Coordinates of N, CA, C and O in Angstrom, one line a residue:
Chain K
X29 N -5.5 -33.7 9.1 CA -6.1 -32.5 8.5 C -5.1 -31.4 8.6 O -4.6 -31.2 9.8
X30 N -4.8 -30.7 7.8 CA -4.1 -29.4 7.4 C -5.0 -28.3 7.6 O -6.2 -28.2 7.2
X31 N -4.3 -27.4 8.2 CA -4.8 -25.8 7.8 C -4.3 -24.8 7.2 O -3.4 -24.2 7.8
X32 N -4.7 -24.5 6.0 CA -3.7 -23.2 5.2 C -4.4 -21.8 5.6 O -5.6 -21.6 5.6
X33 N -3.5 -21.2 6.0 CA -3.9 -19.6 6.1 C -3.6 -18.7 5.1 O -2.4 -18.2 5.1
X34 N -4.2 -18.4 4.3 CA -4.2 -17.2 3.1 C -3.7 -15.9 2.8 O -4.6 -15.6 2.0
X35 N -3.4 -15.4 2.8 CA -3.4 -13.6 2.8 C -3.1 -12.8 1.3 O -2.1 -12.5 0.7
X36 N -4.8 -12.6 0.9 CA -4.1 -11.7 -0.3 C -4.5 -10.3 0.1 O -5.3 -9.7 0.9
X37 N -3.0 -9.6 -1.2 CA -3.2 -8.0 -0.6 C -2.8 -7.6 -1.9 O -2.1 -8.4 -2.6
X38 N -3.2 -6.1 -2.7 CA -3.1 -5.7 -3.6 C -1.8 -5.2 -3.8 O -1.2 -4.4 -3.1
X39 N -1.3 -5.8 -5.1 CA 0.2 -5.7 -5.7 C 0.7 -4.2 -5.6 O 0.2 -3.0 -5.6
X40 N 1.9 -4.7 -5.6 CA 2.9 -3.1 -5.5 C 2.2 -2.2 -6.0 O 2.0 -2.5 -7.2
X41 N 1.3 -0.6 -5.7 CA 1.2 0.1 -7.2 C -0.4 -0.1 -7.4 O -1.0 0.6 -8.3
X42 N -0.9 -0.7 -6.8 CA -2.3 -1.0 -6.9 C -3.3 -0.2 -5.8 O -3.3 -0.5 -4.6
X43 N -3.9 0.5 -6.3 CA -4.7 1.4 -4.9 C -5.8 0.1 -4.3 O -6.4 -0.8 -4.7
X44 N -5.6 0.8 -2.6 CA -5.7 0.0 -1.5 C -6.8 0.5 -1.3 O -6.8 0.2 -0.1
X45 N -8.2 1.2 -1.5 CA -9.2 2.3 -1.0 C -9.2 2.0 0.4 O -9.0 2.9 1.2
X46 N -9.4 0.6 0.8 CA -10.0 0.4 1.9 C -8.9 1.0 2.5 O -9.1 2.2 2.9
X47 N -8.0 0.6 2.7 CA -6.7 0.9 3.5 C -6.5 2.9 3.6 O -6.2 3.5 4.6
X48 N -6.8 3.4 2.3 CA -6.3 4.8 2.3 C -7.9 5.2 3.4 O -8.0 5.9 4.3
X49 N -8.6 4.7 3.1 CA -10.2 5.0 4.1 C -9.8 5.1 5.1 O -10.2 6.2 5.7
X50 N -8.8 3.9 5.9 CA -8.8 3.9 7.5 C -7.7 4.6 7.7 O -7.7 5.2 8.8
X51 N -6.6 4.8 7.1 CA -5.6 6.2 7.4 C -6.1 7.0 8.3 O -6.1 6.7 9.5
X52 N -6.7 8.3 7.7 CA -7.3 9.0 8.4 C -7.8 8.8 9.6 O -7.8 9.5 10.6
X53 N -8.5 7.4 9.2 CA -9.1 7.7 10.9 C -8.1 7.3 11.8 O -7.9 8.0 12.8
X54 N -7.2 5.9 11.4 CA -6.5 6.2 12.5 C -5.9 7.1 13.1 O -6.1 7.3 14.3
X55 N -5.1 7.8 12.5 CA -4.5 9.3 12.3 C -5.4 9.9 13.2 O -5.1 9.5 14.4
X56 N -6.5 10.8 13.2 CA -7.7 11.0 13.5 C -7.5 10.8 15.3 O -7.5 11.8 16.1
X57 N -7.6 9.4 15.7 CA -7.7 8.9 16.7 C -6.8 9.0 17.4 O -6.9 8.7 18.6
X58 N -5.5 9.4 16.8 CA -4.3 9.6 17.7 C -3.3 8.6 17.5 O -2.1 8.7 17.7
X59 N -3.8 7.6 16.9 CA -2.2 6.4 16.8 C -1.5 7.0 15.9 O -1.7 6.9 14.7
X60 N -0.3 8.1 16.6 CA 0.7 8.6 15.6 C 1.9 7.4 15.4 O 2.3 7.1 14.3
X61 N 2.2 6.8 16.3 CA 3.5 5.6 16.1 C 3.1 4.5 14.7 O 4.0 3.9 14.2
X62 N 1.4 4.5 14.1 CA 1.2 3.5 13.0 C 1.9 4.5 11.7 O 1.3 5.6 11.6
X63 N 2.4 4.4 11.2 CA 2.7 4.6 9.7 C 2.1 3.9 8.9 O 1.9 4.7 7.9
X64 N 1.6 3.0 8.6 CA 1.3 2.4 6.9 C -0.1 1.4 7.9 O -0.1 0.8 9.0
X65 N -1.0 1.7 6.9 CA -1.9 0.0 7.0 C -2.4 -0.8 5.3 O -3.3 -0.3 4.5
X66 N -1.7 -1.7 5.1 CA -2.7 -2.3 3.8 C -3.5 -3.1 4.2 O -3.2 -3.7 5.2
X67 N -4.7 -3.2 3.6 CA -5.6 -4.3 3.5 C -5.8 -5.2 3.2 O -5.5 -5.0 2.1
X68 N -6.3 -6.5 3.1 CA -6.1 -7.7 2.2 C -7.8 -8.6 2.4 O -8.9 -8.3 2.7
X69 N -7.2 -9.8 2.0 CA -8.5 -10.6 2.2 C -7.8 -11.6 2.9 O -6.5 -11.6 2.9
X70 N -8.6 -12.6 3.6 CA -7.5 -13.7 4.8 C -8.7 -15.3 4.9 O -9.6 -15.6 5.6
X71 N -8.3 -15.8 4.0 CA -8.8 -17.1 4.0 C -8.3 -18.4 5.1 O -7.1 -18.5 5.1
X72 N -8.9 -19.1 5.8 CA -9.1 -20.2 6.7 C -9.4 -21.7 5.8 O -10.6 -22.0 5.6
X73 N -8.3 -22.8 5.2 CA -8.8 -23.3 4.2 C -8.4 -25.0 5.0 O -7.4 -25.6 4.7
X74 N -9.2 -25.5 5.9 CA -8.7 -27.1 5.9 C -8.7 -27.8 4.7 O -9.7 -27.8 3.9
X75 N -7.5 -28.5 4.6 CA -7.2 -29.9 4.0 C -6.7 -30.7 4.6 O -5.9 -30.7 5.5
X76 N -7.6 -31.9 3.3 CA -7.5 -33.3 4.0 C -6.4 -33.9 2.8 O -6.6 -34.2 1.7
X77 N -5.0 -34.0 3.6 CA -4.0 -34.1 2.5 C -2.8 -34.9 3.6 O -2.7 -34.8 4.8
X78 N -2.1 -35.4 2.7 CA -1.2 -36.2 3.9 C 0.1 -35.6 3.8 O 1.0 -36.3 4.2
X79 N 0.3 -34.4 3.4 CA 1.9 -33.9 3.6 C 1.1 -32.7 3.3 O -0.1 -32.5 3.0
X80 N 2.6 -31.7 3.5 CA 2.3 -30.3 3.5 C 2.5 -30.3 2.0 O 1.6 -29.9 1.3
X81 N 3.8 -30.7 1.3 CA 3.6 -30.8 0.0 C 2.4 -30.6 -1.1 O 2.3 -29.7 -2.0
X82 N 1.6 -31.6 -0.7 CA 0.2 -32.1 -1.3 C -0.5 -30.7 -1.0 O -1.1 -30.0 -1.8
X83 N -0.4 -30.6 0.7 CA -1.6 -29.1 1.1 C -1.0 -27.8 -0.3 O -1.7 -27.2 -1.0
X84 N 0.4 -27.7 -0.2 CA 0.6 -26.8 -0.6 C 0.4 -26.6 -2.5 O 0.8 -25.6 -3.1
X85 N 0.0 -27.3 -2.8 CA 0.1 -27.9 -4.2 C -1.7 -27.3 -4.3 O -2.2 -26.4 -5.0
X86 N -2.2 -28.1 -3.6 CA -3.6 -27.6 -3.3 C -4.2 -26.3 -3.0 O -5.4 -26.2 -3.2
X87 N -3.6 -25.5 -2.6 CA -3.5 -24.4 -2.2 C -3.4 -23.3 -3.4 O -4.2 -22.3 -3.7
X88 N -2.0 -23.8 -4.2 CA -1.7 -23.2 -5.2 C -2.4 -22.6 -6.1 O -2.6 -21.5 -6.5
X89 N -3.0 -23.9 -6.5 CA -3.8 -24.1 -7.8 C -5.7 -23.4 -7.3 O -6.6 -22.9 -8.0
X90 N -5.6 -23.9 -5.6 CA -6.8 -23.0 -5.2 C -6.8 -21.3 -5.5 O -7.9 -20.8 -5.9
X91 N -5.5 -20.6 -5.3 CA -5.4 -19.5 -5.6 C -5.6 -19.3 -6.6 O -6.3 -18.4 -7.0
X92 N -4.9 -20.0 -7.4 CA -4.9 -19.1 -9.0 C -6.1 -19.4 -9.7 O -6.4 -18.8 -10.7
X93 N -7.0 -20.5 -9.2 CA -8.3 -20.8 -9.6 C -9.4 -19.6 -9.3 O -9.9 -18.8 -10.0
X94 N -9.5 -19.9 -8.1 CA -10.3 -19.1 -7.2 C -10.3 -18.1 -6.6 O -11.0 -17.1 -7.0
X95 N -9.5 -18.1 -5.6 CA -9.6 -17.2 -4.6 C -8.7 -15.5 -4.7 O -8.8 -14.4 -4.1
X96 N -8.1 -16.1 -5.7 CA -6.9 -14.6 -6.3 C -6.7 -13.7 -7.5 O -5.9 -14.1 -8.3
X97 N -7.1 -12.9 -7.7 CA -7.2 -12.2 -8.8 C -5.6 -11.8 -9.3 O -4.9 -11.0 -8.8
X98 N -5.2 -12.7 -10.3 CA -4.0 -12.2 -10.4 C -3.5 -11.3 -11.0 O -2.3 -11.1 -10.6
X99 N -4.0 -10.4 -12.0 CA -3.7 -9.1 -12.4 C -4.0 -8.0 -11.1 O -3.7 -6.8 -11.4
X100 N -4.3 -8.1 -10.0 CA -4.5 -7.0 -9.3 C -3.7 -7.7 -7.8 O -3.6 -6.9 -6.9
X101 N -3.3 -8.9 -7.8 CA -3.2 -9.5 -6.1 C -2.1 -10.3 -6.3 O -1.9 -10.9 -7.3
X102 N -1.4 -10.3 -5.2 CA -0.4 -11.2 -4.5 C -1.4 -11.8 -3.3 O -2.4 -11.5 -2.6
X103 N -0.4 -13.1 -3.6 CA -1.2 -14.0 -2.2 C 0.5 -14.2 -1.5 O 1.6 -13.8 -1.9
X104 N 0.2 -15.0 -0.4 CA 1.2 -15.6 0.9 C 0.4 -16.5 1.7 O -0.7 -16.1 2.1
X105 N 0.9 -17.5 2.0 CA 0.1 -18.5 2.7 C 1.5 -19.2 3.6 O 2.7 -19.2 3.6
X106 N 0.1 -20.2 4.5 CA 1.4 -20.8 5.6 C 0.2 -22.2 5.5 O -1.0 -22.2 5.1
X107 N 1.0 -23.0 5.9 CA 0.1 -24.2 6.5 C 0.7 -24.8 7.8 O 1.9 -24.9 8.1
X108 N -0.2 -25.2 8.3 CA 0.0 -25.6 10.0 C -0.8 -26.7 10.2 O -1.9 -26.8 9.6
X109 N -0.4 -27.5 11.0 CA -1.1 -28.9 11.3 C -2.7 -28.3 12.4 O -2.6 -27.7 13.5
X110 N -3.9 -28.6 11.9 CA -4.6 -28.7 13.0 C -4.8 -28.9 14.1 O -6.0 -28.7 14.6
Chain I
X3 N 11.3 -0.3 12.6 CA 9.8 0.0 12.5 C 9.4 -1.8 12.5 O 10.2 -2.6 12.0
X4 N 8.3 -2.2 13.0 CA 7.7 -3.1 13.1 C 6.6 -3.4 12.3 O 6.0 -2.4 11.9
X5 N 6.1 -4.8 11.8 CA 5.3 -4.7 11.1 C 3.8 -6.0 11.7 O 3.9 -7.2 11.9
X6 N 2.7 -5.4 11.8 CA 1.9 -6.8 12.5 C 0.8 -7.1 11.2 O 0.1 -6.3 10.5
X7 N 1.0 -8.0 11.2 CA -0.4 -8.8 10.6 C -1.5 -9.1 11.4 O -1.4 -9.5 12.5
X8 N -2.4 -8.9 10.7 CA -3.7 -8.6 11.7 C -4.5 -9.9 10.6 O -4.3 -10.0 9.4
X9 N -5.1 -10.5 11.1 CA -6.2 -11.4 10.4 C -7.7 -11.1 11.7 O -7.6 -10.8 12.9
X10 N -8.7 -11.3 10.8 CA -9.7 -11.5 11.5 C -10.7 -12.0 11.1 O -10.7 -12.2 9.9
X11 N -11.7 -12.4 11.7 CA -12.7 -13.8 10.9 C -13.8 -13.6 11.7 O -13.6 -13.0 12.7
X12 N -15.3 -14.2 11.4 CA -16.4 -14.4 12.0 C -16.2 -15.2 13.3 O -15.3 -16.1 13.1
X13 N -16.7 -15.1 14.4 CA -16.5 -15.4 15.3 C -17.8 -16.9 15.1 O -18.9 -16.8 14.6
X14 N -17.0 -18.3 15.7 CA -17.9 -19.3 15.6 C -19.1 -19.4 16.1 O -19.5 -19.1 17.3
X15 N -20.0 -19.8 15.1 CA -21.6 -19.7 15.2 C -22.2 -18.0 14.2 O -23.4 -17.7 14.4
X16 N -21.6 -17.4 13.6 CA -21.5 -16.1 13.1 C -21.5 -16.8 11.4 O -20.6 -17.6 11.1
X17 N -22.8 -16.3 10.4 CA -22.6 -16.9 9.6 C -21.4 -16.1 8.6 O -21.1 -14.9 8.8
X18 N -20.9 -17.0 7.7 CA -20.0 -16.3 6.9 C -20.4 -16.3 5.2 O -19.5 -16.6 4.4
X19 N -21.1 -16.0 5.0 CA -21.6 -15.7 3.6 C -21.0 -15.5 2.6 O -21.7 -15.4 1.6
X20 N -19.3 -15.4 2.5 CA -18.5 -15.0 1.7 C -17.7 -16.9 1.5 O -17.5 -17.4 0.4
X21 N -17.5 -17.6 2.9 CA -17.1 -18.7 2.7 C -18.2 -19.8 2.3 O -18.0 -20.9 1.8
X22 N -19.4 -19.2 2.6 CA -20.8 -20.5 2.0 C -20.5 -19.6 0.4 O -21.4 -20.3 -0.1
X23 N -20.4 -19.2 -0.1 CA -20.7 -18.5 -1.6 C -19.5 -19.2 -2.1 O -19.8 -19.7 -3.2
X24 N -17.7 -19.4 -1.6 CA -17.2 -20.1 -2.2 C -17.0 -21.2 -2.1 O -16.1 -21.6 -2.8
X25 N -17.9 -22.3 -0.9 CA -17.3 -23.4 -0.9 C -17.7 -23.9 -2.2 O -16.9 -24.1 -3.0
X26 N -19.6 -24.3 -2.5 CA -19.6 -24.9 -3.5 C -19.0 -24.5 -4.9 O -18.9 -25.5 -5.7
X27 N -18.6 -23.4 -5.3 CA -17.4 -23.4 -6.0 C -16.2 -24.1 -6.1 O -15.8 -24.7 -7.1
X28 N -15.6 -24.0 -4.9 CA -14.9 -25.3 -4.8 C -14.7 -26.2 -5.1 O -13.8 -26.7 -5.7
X29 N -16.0 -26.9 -4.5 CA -16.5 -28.3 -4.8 C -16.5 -28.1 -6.4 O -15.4 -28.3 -7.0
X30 N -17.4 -27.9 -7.0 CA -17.8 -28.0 -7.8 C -16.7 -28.2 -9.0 O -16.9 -29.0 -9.9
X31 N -15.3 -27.3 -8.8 CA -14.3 -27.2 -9.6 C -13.1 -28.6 -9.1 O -11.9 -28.5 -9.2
X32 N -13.8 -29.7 -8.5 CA -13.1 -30.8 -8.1 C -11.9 -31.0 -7.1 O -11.1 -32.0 -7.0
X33 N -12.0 -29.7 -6.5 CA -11.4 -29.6 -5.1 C -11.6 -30.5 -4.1 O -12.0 -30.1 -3.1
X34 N -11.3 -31.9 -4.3 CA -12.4 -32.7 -2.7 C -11.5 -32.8 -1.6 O -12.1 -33.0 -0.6
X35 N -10.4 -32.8 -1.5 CA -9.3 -32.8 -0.5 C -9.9 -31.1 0.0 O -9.3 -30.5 1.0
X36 N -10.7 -30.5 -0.4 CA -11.1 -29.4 0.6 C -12.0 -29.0 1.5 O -13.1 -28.5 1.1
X37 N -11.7 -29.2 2.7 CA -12.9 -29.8 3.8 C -14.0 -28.0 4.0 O -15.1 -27.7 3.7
X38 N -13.4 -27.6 4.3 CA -13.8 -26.1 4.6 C -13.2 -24.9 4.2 O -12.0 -25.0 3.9
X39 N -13.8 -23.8 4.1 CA -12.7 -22.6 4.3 C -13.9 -21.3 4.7 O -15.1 -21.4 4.6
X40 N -13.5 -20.4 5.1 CA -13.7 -19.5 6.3 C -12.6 -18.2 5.4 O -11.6 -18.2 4.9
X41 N -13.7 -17.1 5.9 CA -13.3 -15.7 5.1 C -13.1 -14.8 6.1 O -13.7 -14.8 7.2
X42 N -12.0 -13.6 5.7 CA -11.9 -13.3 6.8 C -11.2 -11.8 6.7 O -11.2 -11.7 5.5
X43 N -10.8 -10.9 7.1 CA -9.9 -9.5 6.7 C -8.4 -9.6 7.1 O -8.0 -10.0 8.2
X44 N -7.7 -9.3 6.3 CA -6.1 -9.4 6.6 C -5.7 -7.9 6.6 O -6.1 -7.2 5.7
X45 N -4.9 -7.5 7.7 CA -4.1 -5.9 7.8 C -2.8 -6.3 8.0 O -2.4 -7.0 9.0
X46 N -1.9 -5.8 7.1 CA -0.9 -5.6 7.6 C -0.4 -3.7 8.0 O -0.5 -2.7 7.3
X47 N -0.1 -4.0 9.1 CA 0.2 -2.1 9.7 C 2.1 -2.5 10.4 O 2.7 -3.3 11.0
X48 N 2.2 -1.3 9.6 CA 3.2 -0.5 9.9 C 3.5 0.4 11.1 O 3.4 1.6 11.1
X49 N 3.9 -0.3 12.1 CA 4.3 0.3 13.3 C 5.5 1.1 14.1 O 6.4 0.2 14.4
X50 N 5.8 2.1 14.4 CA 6.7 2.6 14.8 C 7.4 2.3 15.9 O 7.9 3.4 16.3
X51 N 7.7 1.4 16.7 CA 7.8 0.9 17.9 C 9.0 0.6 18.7 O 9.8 -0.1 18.0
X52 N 9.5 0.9 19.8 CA 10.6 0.5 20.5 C 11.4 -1.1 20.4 O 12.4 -1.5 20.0
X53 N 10.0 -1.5 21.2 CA 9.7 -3.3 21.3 C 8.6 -3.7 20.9 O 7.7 -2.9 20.7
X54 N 8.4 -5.3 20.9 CA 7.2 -5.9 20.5 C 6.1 -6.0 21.4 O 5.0 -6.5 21.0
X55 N 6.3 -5.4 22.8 CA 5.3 -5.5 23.7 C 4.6 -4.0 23.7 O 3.4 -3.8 24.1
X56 N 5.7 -2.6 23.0 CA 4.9 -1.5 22.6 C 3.5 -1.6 21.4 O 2.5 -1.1 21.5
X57 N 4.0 -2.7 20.3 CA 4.0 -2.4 19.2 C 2.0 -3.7 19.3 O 1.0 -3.8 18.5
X58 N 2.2 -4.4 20.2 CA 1.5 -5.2 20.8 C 0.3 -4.7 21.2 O -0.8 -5.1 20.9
X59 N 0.5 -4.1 21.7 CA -0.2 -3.0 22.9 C -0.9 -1.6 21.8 O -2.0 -1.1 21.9
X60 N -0.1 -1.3 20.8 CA -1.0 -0.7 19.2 C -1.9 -1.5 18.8 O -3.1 -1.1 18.6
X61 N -1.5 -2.7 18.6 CA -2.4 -3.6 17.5 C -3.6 -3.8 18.3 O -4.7 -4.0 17.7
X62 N -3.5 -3.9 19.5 CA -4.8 -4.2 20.5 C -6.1 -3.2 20.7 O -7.3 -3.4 21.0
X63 N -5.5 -2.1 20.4 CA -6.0 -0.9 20.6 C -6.6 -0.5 19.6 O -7.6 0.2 19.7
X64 N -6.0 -1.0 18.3 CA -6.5 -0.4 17.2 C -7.1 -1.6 16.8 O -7.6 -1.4 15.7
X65 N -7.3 -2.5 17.2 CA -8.5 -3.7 16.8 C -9.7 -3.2 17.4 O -10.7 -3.1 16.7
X66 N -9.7 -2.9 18.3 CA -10.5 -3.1 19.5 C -10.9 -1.1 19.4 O -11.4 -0.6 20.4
X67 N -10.7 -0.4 18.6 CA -11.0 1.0 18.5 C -11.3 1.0 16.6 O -12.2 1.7 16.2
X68 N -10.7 0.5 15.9 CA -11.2 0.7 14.3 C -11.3 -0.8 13.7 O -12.5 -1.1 13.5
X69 N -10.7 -1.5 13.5 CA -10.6 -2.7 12.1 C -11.5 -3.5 13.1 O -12.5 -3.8 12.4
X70 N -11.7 -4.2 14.3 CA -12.3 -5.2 14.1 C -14.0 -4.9 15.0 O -14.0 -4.3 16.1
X71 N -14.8 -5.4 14.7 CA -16.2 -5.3 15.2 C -16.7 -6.4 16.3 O -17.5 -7.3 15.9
X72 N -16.1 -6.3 18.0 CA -15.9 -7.4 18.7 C -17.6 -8.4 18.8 O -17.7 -9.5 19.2
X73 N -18.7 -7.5 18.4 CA -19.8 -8.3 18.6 C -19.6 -9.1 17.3 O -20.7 -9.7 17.4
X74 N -19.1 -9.4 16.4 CA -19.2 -10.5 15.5 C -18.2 -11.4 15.3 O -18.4 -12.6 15.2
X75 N -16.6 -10.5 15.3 CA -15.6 -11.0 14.8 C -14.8 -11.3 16.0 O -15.0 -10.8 17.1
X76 N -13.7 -12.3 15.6 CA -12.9 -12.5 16.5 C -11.3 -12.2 15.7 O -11.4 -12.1 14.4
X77 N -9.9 -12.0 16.4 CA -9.1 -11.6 15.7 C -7.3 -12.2 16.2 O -7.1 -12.2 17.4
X78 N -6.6 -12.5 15.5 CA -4.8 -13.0 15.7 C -4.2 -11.9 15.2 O -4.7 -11.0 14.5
X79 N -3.2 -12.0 15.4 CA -2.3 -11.4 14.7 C -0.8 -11.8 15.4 O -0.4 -12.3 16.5
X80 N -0.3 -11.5 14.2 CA 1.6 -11.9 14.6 C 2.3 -10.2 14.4 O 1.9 -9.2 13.9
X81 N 3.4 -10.3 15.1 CA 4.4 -9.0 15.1 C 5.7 -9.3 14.4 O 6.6 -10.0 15.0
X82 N 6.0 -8.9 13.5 CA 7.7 -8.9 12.9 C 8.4 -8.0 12.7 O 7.9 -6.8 12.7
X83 N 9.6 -8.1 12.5 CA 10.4 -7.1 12.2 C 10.4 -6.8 11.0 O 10.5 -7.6 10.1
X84 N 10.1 -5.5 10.8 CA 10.4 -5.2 9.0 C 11.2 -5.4 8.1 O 11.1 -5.0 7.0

């Protein structure tokens, strides 16, 4: 069994709300050393696949199916053995 | 400047309503090599930091003071160089 980790986050140029939301507060709270936060979404996906190849193939076609809006999102993924 | 990824997820036994709404989608679009998946928040922050044990010592603070909600969620994150 495989585990892919996900990460989509809004493309170059694309407003982040959530992200410009928590600015402030960080700011706010005093963490002056953070400069930038983007936000994303973070998917947890086991597969039952016998290479990473295969996971990663599966993965693909998961994103662009499902899980990724492609006019608005970049995705990045890793896979790691369970 | 440093950069951390922050992922965070329902803490086990915590339902996730976002990953039960897309498994059977999944399924249903003939994904069977896909055992589970699990939803979750991704940050990537922009850190201003010496070393990785400063920049460490941010991401902890600011989990644990804004992005993550310790009575539900549990949280990883990695540190890199920009």
């Amino acid at each position: 069994m495989l585990v892919a980790k996900i990460f989509t986050f809004p493309k170059a140029g694309v407003l982040d709300p959530q992200g410009s939301a928590i600015k402030p507060v960080i700011s706010n709270l005093g963490f002056t050393n953070v400069k930038d936060i983007q936000t994303g979404k973070y998917f947890e996906v086991k597969i039952d696949a016998c290479d990473v190849a295969e996971a990663r193939k599966t993965v693909q076609e998961l994103c662009s199916k499902v899980l990724v809006n492609p006019v608005v999102e970049d995705y990045e993924f890793e896979i790691l053995e369970a």
